[in-house]
Coordinates of C-alpha atoms in Angstrom, one line a residue:
M1 CA 69.2 38.5 -35.5
H2 CA 66.8 37.6 -38.3
R3 CA 66.9 39.8 -41.5
R4 CA 64.0 40.4 -43.7
T5 CA 64.8 39.0 -47.2
V6 CA 63.6 40.6 -50.3
P7 CA 61.9 38.3 -52.9
S8 CA 63.6 38.0 -56.2
G9 CA 62.6 40.7 -58.7
S10 CA 61.6 43.1 -56.0
A11 CA 63.3 46.5 -55.5
A12 CA 65.0 47.1 -52.2
P13 CA 63.6 50.0 -50.3
S14 CA 65.6 53.1 -50.4
S15 CA 67.6 54.2 -47.4
G16 CA 65.9 57.5 -47.0
G17 CA 63.0 59.7 -47.8
A18 CA 59.4 59.7 -46.6
S19 CA 58.3 57.4 -49.4
S20 CA 60.3 54.5 -47.9
L21 CA 57.9 54.2 -44.7
P22 CA 60.4 52.2 -42.6
G23 CA 57.7 51.3 -39.8
K24 CA 55.0 49.9 -42.1
P25 CA 56.4 46.4 -42.7
K26 CA 56.8 45.9 -39.0
R27 CA 53.2 46.8 -38.4
R28 CA 52.1 44.5 -41.2
R29 CA 54.2 41.6 -39.7
R30 CA 52.6 42.3 -36.3
R31 CA 49.1 42.3 -37.8
N32 CA 49.8 39.0 -39.7
N33 CA 51.1 37.4 -36.6
Q34 CA 48.0 38.4 -34.7
Q35 CA 45.7 37.1 -37.4
S36 CA 47.6 33.8 -37.4
L37 CA 47.5 33.6 -33.6
F38 CA 43.7 34.3 -33.7
R39 CA 43.2 31.5 -36.3
R40 CA 45.1 29.1 -34.2
N41 CA 43.1 30.1 -31.1
Q42 CA 39.9 29.5 -33.0
Q43 CA 41.1 26.1 -34.0
D44 CA 42.1 25.3 -30.4
T45 CA 38.8 26.5 -29.1
L46 CA 36.9 24.4 -31.6
I47 CA 39.0 21.3 -30.7
L48 CA 38.4 21.9 -27.0
L49 CA 34.6 22.3 -27.6
V50 CA 34.5 19.0 -29.5
Q51 CA 36.5 17.2 -26.8
T52 CA 34.2 18.7 -24.1
L53 CA 31.1 17.6 -25.9
S54 CA 32.5 14.1 -26.4
Y55 CA 33.3 13.8 -22.7
L56 CA 29.8 15.0 -21.8
I57 CA 28.3 12.4 -24.2
L58 CA 30.4 9.7 -22.6
I59 CA 29.4 10.8 -19.1
V60 CA 25.7 10.9 -20.0
C61 CA 25.9 7.4 -21.6
G62 CA 27.7 6.1 -18.5
L63 CA 25.0 7.6 -16.2
C64 CA 22.3 6.1 -18.3
L65 CA 24.0 2.7 -18.1
A66 CA 24.4 3.0 -14.3
L67 CA 20.7 4.0 -13.9
K68 CA 19.7 1.0 -16.1
V69 CA 21.8 -1.3 -13.9
L70 CA 20.5 0.2 -10.7
F71 CA 16.9 0.8 -11.5
G72 CA 16.1 -0.8 -14.9
Y73 CA 15.1 -4.2 -13.6
N74 CA 12.1 -2.7 -11.9
V75 CA 10.5 -2.1 -15.2
M76 CA 10.9 -5.7 -16.0
A77 CA 9.7 -6.7 -12.6
S78 CA 6.5 -4.8 -13.1
S79 CA 5.7 -6.2 -16.5
R80 CA 3.2 -8.8 -15.4
K81 CA 1.5 -10.7 -18.2
F82 CA -1.9 -9.3 -18.0
G83 CA -2.7 -9.5 -21.7
S84 CA -4.6 -6.2 -21.6
N85 CA -4.2 -2.7 -23.0
M86 CA -4.8 -1.3 -19.5
E87 CA -1.6 -2.9 -18.2
Q88 CA 0.4 -1.5 -21.1
H89 CA -0.7 1.9 -20.0
H90 CA 0.4 1.1 -16.5
Q91 CA 3.9 0.1 -17.7
Q92 CA 4.2 3.5 -19.4
Q93 CA 3.2 5.1 -16.1
F94 CA 5.8 3.0 -14.3
A95 CA 8.5 4.5 -16.4
S96 CA 7.7 8.0 -15.2
N97 CA 7.3 6.6 -11.6
E98 CA 10.8 5.2 -11.9
E99 CA 12.1 8.7 -12.7
R100 CA 10.3 10.0 -9.7
I101 CA 11.9 7.4 -7.4
A102 CA 15.3 8.0 -8.8
H103 CA 14.9 11.7 -8.1
D104 CA 13.3 11.5 -4.7
F105 CA 14.9 8.5 -3.1
L106 CA 18.4 7.1 -2.8
P107 CA 18.9 3.4 -3.3
L108 CA 19.6 1.4 -0.2
S109 CA 22.8 -0.6 0.0
P110 CA 21.9 -4.0 -1.5
S111 CA 22.6 -7.4 0.1
R112 CA 25.8 -9.1 -1.0
V113 CA 24.1 -12.5 -0.7
Y114 CA 21.1 -12.4 -3.1
T115 CA 18.9 -10.0 -5.0
V116 CA 15.3 -10.7 -4.2
P117 CA 13.2 -10.9 -7.4
E118 CA 11.1 -7.8 -8.1
S119 CA 12.5 -5.9 -5.1
M120 CA 12.8 -2.1 -5.4
P121 CA 16.1 -0.4 -4.8
H122 CA 14.9 2.3 -2.5
I123 CA 12.7 0.3 -0.2
G124 CA 12.5 -3.2 1.3
D125 CA 14.8 -5.3 3.5
K126 CA 18.4 -5.3 2.2
T127 CA 19.9 -7.3 5.0
D128 CA 22.0 -10.4 4.3
E129 CA 19.8 -12.4 6.7
Y130 CA 16.6 -11.8 4.8
A131 CA 18.4 -12.3 1.5
S132 CA 19.6 -15.7 2.6
L133 CA 16.2 -16.7 3.7
R134 CA 14.6 -15.7 0.4
K135 CA 17.4 -17.3 -1.6
E136 CA 16.7 -20.6 0.2
F137 CA 13.0 -20.5 -0.3
D138 CA 13.0 -19.1 -3.8
S139 CA 15.1 -22.1 -4.8
L140 CA 12.2 -24.2 -3.5
A141 CA 9.4 -22.2 -5.0
L142 CA 8.4 -24.8 -7.6
S143 CA 8.2 -27.5 -5.0
L144 CA 6.2 -25.5 -2.4
P145 CA 2.6 -26.7 -2.5
E146 CA -0.3 -24.5 -3.7
I147 CA -2.6 -23.2 -1.0
P148 CA -6.0 -24.6 -1.6
Q149 CA -9.2 -22.7 -0.7
R150 CA -11.0 -24.8 1.8
F151 CA -14.6 -23.5 1.3
N152 CA -17.0 -22.9 -1.6
F153 CA -19.9 -20.6 -1.0
D154 CA -23.2 -20.0 -2.9
T155 CA -24.7 -16.6 -2.7
M156 CA -28.3 -15.9 -1.5
V157 CA -30.9 -15.1 -4.1
M158 CA -30.8 -11.4 -5.1
E159 CA -34.5 -10.6 -4.6
H160 CA -35.4 -7.2 -6.1
S161 CA -36.7 -5.6 -2.9
N162 CA -34.9 -2.4 -3.9
S163 CA -36.0 -1.1 -7.3
D164 CA -32.6 0.4 -7.9
Q165 CA -30.8 -2.9 -7.8
V166 CA -30.6 -5.7 -10.3
G167 CA -29.4 -9.3 -9.9
Y168 CA -26.2 -10.7 -11.5
D169 CA -23.8 -13.6 -11.3
I170 CA -21.0 -12.7 -9.0
Y171 CA -18.6 -15.0 -10.9
D172 CA -19.6 -13.6 -14.3
C173 CA -20.3 -9.9 -13.8
P174 CA -20.9 -7.5 -16.6
A175 CA -18.0 -5.3 -17.9
N176 CA -19.3 -2.3 -15.8
P177 CA -21.1 -2.2 -12.4
P178 CA -24.8 -2.9 -12.8
P179 CA -27.4 -0.5 -11.3
G180 CA -27.4 -0.5 -7.5
Y181 CA -24.1 -2.5 -7.3
P182 CA -23.2 -4.1 -5.0
F183 CA -26.5 -5.8 -4.1
D184 CA -27.2 -5.6 -0.4
W185 CA -29.6 -7.2 2.2
N186 CA -31.0 -6.3 5.6
M187 CA -28.2 -6.4 8.1
L188 CA -30.2 -8.3 10.8
Q189 CA -31.0 -10.9 8.2
I190 CA -27.2 -11.4 7.6
L191 CA -26.4 -11.6 11.3
E192 CA -29.2 -14.0 12.1
S193 CA -28.2 -16.3 9.2
W194 CA -24.6 -16.5 10.4
P195 CA -24.0 -15.0 14.0
P196 CA -20.7 -13.3 14.3
D197 CA -19.6 -15.3 17.3
D198 CA -19.8 -18.5 15.3
P199 CA -16.8 -18.9 13.0
S200 CA -18.1 -22.1 11.4
P201 CA -18.7 -21.4 7.7
R202 CA -22.1 -21.6 6.1
S203 CA -22.9 -23.0 2.7
K204 CA -24.8 -19.9 1.5
I205 CA -23.8 -16.3 2.3
F206 CA -25.1 -12.9 1.3
Q207 CA -22.4 -12.0 -1.1
G208 CA -23.0 -9.1 -3.5
L209 CA -19.4 -8.5 -4.6
C210 CA -18.1 -9.5 -8.0
V211 CA -15.2 -12.0 -8.2
F212 CA -12.7 -11.3 -10.9
D213 CA -10.0 -13.7 -12.1
F214 CA -6.7 -11.7 -12.3
E215 CA -5.6 -13.4 -15.5
K216 CA -9.0 -13.3 -17.4
D217 CA -10.9 -10.3 -15.9
Y218 CA -8.3 -7.6 -15.4
D219 CA -10.0 -5.0 -17.5
K220 CA -13.3 -5.6 -15.8
A221 CA -11.7 -5.2 -12.4
M222 CA -10.2 -1.9 -13.6
N223 CA -13.6 -0.7 -14.7
Y224 CA -15.0 -1.4 -11.2
R225 CA -12.0 0.2 -9.6
T226 CA -12.5 3.3 -11.7
A227 CA -16.2 3.4 -10.6
E228 CA -14.9 3.2 -7.0
V229 CA -17.0 0.1 -6.0
P230 CA -15.7 -2.9 -4.0
F231 CA -14.8 -6.2 -5.7
V232 CA -12.7 -9.3 -5.1
V233 CA -9.7 -10.5 -7.2
V234 CA -8.5 -14.2 -7.3
N235 CA -5.8 -16.1 -9.1
D236 CA -3.1 -13.4 -9.0
P237 CA 0.2 -15.2 -9.5
E238 CA 2.2 -12.9 -7.3
V239 CA -0.3 -13.2 -4.5
K240 CA -0.3 -17.0 -4.8
A241 CA 3.5 -17.0 -4.6
A242 CA 3.5 -15.0 -1.4
A243 CA 0.8 -17.2 0.1
K244 CA 2.9 -20.3 -0.7
R245 CA 5.9 -18.8 1.2
W246 CA 3.9 -17.7 4.2
N247 CA 2.4 -21.1 4.6
A248 CA 5.7 -23.0 4.2
P249 CA 6.9 -24.6 7.5
N250 CA 9.0 -22.3 9.7
Y251 CA 9.1 -19.5 7.1
M252 CA 7.2 -16.9 9.1
E253 CA 9.2 -17.7 12.3
R254 CA 12.5 -17.3 10.5
M255 CA 11.4 -14.1 8.6
M256 CA 10.2 -12.3 11.8
S257 CA 12.8 -13.9 14.1
D258 CA 12.6 -12.6 17.7
V259 CA 11.6 -9.0 16.8
K260 CA 8.8 -7.8 19.0
H261 CA 5.8 -6.3 17.2
R262 CA 2.6 -4.6 18.2
T263 CA 0.1 -6.9 19.8
E264 CA -3.5 -6.3 21.1
Y265 CA -5.0 -8.3 23.9
S266 CA -8.7 -8.5 24.6
E267 CA -10.5 -10.4 27.4
N268 CA -13.1 -11.6 24.8
N269 CA -13.2 -11.9 21.0
H270 CA -14.2 -8.3 20.3
F271 CA -11.5 -5.8 19.3
M272 CA -12.6 -2.1 19.2
Y273 CA -10.0 0.3 17.9
W274 CA -9.4 3.1 20.4
Q275 CA -7.2 6.2 20.8
P276 CA -7.5 8.5 23.8
P277 CA -8.1 12.1 22.8
R278 CA -4.9 14.2 22.5
K279 CA -4.2 16.6 25.4
I280 CA -2.3 19.8 25.0
M281 CA -0.6 21.9 27.7
K282 CA -2.0 25.4 28.4
K283 CA -1.4 28.2 30.9
N284 CA -4.2 29.8 32.9
K285 CA -4.4 33.5 33.8
Q286 CA -2.1 32.9 36.8
G287 CA 0.5 31.3 34.6
K288 CA 0.0 27.8 36.0
K289 CA 0.4 25.0 33.5
H290 CA -2.4 22.5 32.9
F291 CA -3.5 20.0 30.3
Q292 CA -6.7 20.2 28.3
F293 CA -8.2 18.3 25.4
A294 CA -7.3 19.5 22.0
K295 CA -9.8 21.6 20.1
G296 CA -12.5 19.5 18.5
Q297 CA -12.0 16.5 20.8
D298 CA -14.4 15.6 23.6
P299 CA -13.3 14.3 27.0
I300 CA -13.2 10.6 27.5
P301 CA -16.7 9.4 28.6
K302 CA -17.0 8.7 32.3
D303 CA -18.1 5.1 31.7
W304 CA -15.5 4.4 29.1
H305 CA -12.5 2.1 29.6
E306 CA -9.8 0.8 27.3
P307 CA -11.4 -2.0 25.3
T308 CA -8.0 -3.7 24.6
K309 CA -4.5 -3.7 26.0
M310 CA -1.4 -2.9 23.9
M311 CA 1.8 -4.7 24.2
R312 CA 4.7 -6.1 22.1
M313 CA 5.7 -9.7 21.6
A314 CA 7.6 -11.9 19.1
Y315 CA 5.7 -13.9 16.5
A316 CA 6.5 -17.2 18.2
E317 CA 5.0 -16.0 21.5
W318 CA 1.8 -14.7 19.7
L319 CA 1.5 -18.0 17.8
E320 CA 1.6 -19.9 21.1
H321 CA -1.4 -17.8 22.3
A322 CA -3.3 -17.9 19.0
N323 CA -2.8 -21.4 17.7
V324 CA -5.0 -23.3 20.1
T325 CA -7.7 -25.9 19.8
D326 CA -11.4 -25.2 19.4
L327 CA -11.9 -26.4 23.0
E328 CA -9.8 -23.5 24.2
L329 CA -11.6 -21.0 22.1
G330 CA -14.8 -19.0 22.8
P331 CA -16.2 -15.5 22.5
D332 CA -15.6 -14.9 26.2
K333 CA -12.0 -16.2 26.3
P334 CA -8.9 -14.1 25.8
H335 CA -7.8 -13.3 22.2
W336 CA -4.6 -11.8 20.7
Y337 CA -4.3 -9.7 17.6
Y338 CA -0.8 -9.3 16.0
R339 CA 0.4 -6.5 13.8
L340 CA 3.3 -5.8 11.4
I341 CA 4.1 -2.4 9.7
G342 CA 6.3 -1.8 6.7
C343 CA 7.1 1.9 6.3
G344 CA 8.1 1.9 2.6
E345 CA 8.5 5.4 1.1
T346 CA 7.2 6.9 4.4
G347 CA 10.4 5.8 6.0
P348 CA 12.7 3.5 3.9
K349 CA 14.9 2.7 6.9
G350 CA 11.9 1.8 9.2
E351 CA 11.4 5.2 10.7
C352 CA 7.6 4.8 11.0
D353 CA 7.5 2.1 13.7
K354 CA 9.8 0.4 16.2
G355 CA 11.0 -2.9 14.7
S356 CA 9.3 -2.2 11.3
S357 CA 8.9 -5.0 8.8
E358 CA 10.4 -3.6 5.6
Y359 CA 10.6 -7.0 4.1
L360 CA 6.8 -6.7 3.5
Y361 CA 7.7 -4.7 0.4
D362 CA 9.8 -7.7 -0.9
E363 CA 7.2 -10.2 0.1
L364 CA 4.1 -8.4 -1.2
T365 CA 5.4 -7.1 -4.5
F366 CA 1.9 -6.5 -5.7
F367 CA 1.6 -3.8 -3.0
Q368 CA 4.7 -2.0 -4.0
P369 CA 4.3 1.8 -4.8
K370 CA 4.0 1.4 -8.6
P371 CA 1.1 1.4 -11.1
G372 CA -1.1 -1.6 -10.9
L373 CA -4.6 -2.9 -10.0
Y374 CA -4.4 -2.5 -6.2
L375 CA -3.0 1.0 -5.7
V376 CA -4.9 3.9 -7.4
E377 CA -2.5 6.7 -6.3
H378 CA 0.6 4.7 -5.5
D379 CA 2.6 7.9 -4.6
K380 CA 0.1 8.4 -1.7
Q381 CA 0.7 5.0 -0.2
K382 CA 1.0 5.0 3.6
G383 CA 2.9 1.8 4.2
I384 CA 1.8 -1.9 4.3
H385 CA 0.0 -3.1 7.5
C386 CA -0.5 -6.7 8.4
R387 CA -2.8 -8.1 11.0
F388 CA -2.7 -11.7 12.1
G389 CA -5.9 -12.9 13.8
M390 CA -6.6 -16.0 15.9
K391 CA -9.8 -17.8 15.2
G392 CA -12.9 -15.9 16.5
V393 CA -11.3 -12.5 16.6
I394 CA -13.8 -9.7 15.6
A395 CA -12.7 -6.2 14.5
E396 CA -15.7 -4.0 15.1
N397 CA -17.5 -2.2 12.3
H398 CA -15.8 1.0 11.1
F399 CA -14.9 3.0 8.0
D400 CA -11.4 4.1 6.8
G401 CA -10.9 7.5 5.2
S402 CA -9.0 6.2 2.2
R403 CA -8.9 3.5 -0.5
N404 CA -8.0 0.1 0.9
S405 CA -6.7 -3.1 -0.8
I406 CA -6.8 -6.1 1.5
V407 CA -5.1 -9.5 0.9
V408 CA -5.5 -12.7 2.9
L409 CA -2.4 -14.9 2.7
G410 CA -3.4 -17.7 5.0
G411 CA -6.6 -18.8 6.7
E412 CA -10.0 -17.2 6.2
R413 CA -11.7 -13.9 7.1
R414 CA -15.4 -12.9 6.8
Y415 CA -16.1 -9.3 5.9
I416 CA -19.5 -7.7 6.3
L417 CA -19.6 -4.6 4.2
S418 CA -21.9 -1.6 4.1
H419 CA -22.2 1.4 1.7
P420 CA -21.2 4.8 3.2
N421 CA -24.9 5.8 2.8
Q422 CA -25.6 3.4 5.8
C423 CA -23.7 5.7 8.1
Q424 CA -26.8 6.9 10.1
N425 CA -28.2 3.4 10.4
L426 CA -24.9 2.0 11.8
A427 CA -25.0 4.3 14.8
L428 CA -21.4 5.5 14.9
L429 CA -19.6 6.7 18.0
P430 CA -19.1 10.4 17.5
K431 CA -16.1 12.4 16.5
G432 CA -13.9 13.0 19.5
H433 CA -14.8 9.6 21.1
P434 CA -11.7 7.3 21.6
S435 CA -13.4 4.9 19.2
A436 CA -14.8 7.4 16.7
R437 CA -15.7 6.0 13.3
H438 CA -16.8 2.7 14.8
S439 CA -20.4 1.4 15.3
A440 CA -21.6 1.7 18.8
V441 CA -23.8 -1.4 18.2
N442 CA -22.7 -4.8 19.5
W443 CA -23.3 -6.8 16.4
S444 CA -23.1 -10.1 18.4
D445 CA -26.2 -8.9 20.3
P446 CA -27.7 -5.8 18.8
D447 CA -29.6 -3.5 21.3
L448 CA -32.4 -2.4 19.1
E449 CA -34.1 -0.3 21.8
T450 CA -31.0 1.9 22.2
Y451 CA -30.2 1.8 18.5
P452 CA -33.5 1.3 16.6
Q453 CA -32.0 2.7 13.4
F454 CA -29.9 -0.5 13.1
K455 CA -33.1 -2.4 12.0
E456 CA -32.8 -0.5 8.7
A457 CA -29.1 -1.1 8.1
R458 CA -28.1 -2.9 5.0
G459 CA -25.0 -4.7 3.8
N460 CA -23.5 -7.8 2.2
E461 CA -20.7 -10.2 3.1
V462 CA -17.7 -12.0 1.5
V463 CA -15.3 -14.6 2.8
L464 CA -11.7 -14.0 1.8
Q465 CA -9.4 -17.1 1.6
A466 CA -5.7 -17.4 1.1
G467 CA -4.9 -15.7 -2.2
D468 CA -7.9 -13.4 -2.4
V469 CA -7.7 -9.6 -2.6
L470 CA -10.5 -7.2 -1.7
Y471 CA -10.6 -3.7 -3.1
L472 CA -12.5 -1.4 -0.7
P473 CA -13.2 2.3 -1.7
T474 CA -12.9 5.3 0.6
N475 CA -15.3 5.3 3.5
W476 CA -16.9 1.9 3.0
F477 CA -17.8 0.1 6.3
H478 CA -16.4 -3.2 7.2
Y479 CA -16.8 -5.7 10.1
I480 CA -14.2 -8.5 10.2
I481 CA -14.4 -12.0 11.7
S482 CA -11.5 -14.4 11.7
L483 CA -12.8 -17.8 10.8
S484 CA -9.4 -19.4 11.5
L485 CA -5.9 -18.4 12.3
N486 CA -5.1 -16.1 9.4
F487 CA -2.6 -13.6 7.9
Q488 CA -4.1 -10.4 6.4
C489 CA -2.3 -7.4 5.0
N490 CA -3.6 -4.1 3.5
T491 CA -2.3 -0.9 2.0
R492 CA -4.0 2.4 1.2
S493 CA -3.6 4.6 -1.8
G494 CA -5.2 8.0 -1.6
I495 CA -8.7 9.4 -1.1
D496 CA -11.6 9.6 -3.4
G497 CA -14.4 12.2 -2.6
K498 CA -17.3 10.2 -4.1
Y499 CA -18.5 9.0 -0.7
M500 CA -17.8 12.0 1.5
P501 CA -21.3 13.5 1.6
P502 CA -22.9 10.7 3.7
I503 CA -19.9 10.6 6.1
H504 CA -20.1 14.4 6.5
E505 CA -23.8 14.0 7.4
C506 CA -22.7 11.7 10.2
G507 CA -20.5 14.4 11.7
F508 CA -17.1 13.4 10.2

C-alpha cells in the first residue's frame, strides 16, 4: 500500500476534528489524475491527427503519381507543334478533358508487347496482335516512303455573277471567310465539265474551298471552322504518318486480318443510302397483333426496291473485287463499297458494331476525342467510320445532320458540295422515304423535266488526295466520286444550328 508522504516543513494533519477534512486530499488527487489523463489524451489525439494527415498526403501523392503514369502521357501526345496561341488553349482544354476521361471511363488493360504512341488508355485496340504489328511498322516509320499527291488542279475563274461573292486565291485565303464564301457555280456547268461517271481527272475544276497548310495556316483554319464554313487542310504530320502506314505493303491486310466487315454491293456504280421505315407492333380492336409503320414514317413506295445489297466480307475478299483493271470497270458493272466502324467512347469494347475496328483510334490519332482542329465538340463524337471505295463508286448527294471531318488516306475522291440553302433546288427525297435526305436526281443523267429546279442548283468541287482533310459543317450537301481505289475515314462532332432553317424548309 502506498502512503502519502508529507513534504518537509509541513504540519501533519490532526487525527480528528472537522477542520482536518480527511476526504479532500483524495478528491484533489482524483482531479489531478483526471487532468493529467485528459492532457495525455489530447496529446495522443493530436499525434493521431498528424499521423492521419500524413497518411492522407502520402495516399494523395501516390494517386497523383499513378494518374500521371496511367494518363499523363496523353497530354504529351496531344501537344502537337502548331506554333499558335489557339493550340495552347486547346492543350489547356485537354487537361480538363483528361479529368473527364479519368472520371467517366476505366482504362483498358494495356498490351504487354508495346504501347502505341499517342494511344489513349480508355479506347483503342489493346491486343498483343495489334501492338506487335504497330511495333514492327513504327520501327520502320522513317523508312516508309511519303505518299505523293498525283494530281495538281487549277480552279476555274471566279466570275462575279453573284454580287454577294468575291474572288480569292484558294491557296492564300484571307484570315477570315470573304463575303459569299465559298464561291459556287451552276451545278449543271460543273457536271458537264466533268461528268460523274468519268473518273479521269481534269486539269481545271470548280474549286471554291480554301486550302490551309496545317503547319502554317492553323489559326486561319480555326477562324473558318469557327465561322462554320468548309475548308481543306493539308500537310498534317499525323495524317501523313497514318497514310504512310496504310499504303505500306501488306499493312492493311494484317491489321484487319480475316474479320468480316460491312460491305455494300451495287449492280452499277451508284450507291444510294437506304433504310426501310421502322415498323412497330400494334393490336387492333379485336386484340389481334399487326405491324404498322412508326409515326412520322411513310410506307415504302410501291415502285421502290433496295438500291444496294448488304453483306459482310474480309478485307482481302473486298480487295479482290475492287482492285481490278480499267477494262473491268464501268458505270454499269458491279461495284463494292467497304466499311469499318470504330466505336470509341460510344463502346470502348466494340459494342457499337460486330467486329468493330477499335484500332482506328490508334491509327487516326488526329480523330481522337480531344481538343484539336477536326473535332469541335469532341465529347459528342460518334465513332470513326471508314469507307473504302473502288474506282468509279458514286455516293449519291445528301446532307448529314452534324459536323463532319473527312480524311483520305489513300487514293483520290472528288467531292461536289452545296450550301444548305440549295436544299429546294436539289430535290430531296422526303422524310419517311427509305433514302430520305438524298437527292432524287440522277446526277449522271439529270431529268430536268421531272426536276426543273435542278437547273438552278449551285455548288463547287474539290478533289481530296492522300493526306487531305475536309471540314464539312452541319447540313452541307456532298456528292462523292471515287477516282481510284481509296481509303476514306470520317468522324462527327456535334451539331451547329446555323444551317437548320433551310433544311427545315425542305421538311426535315
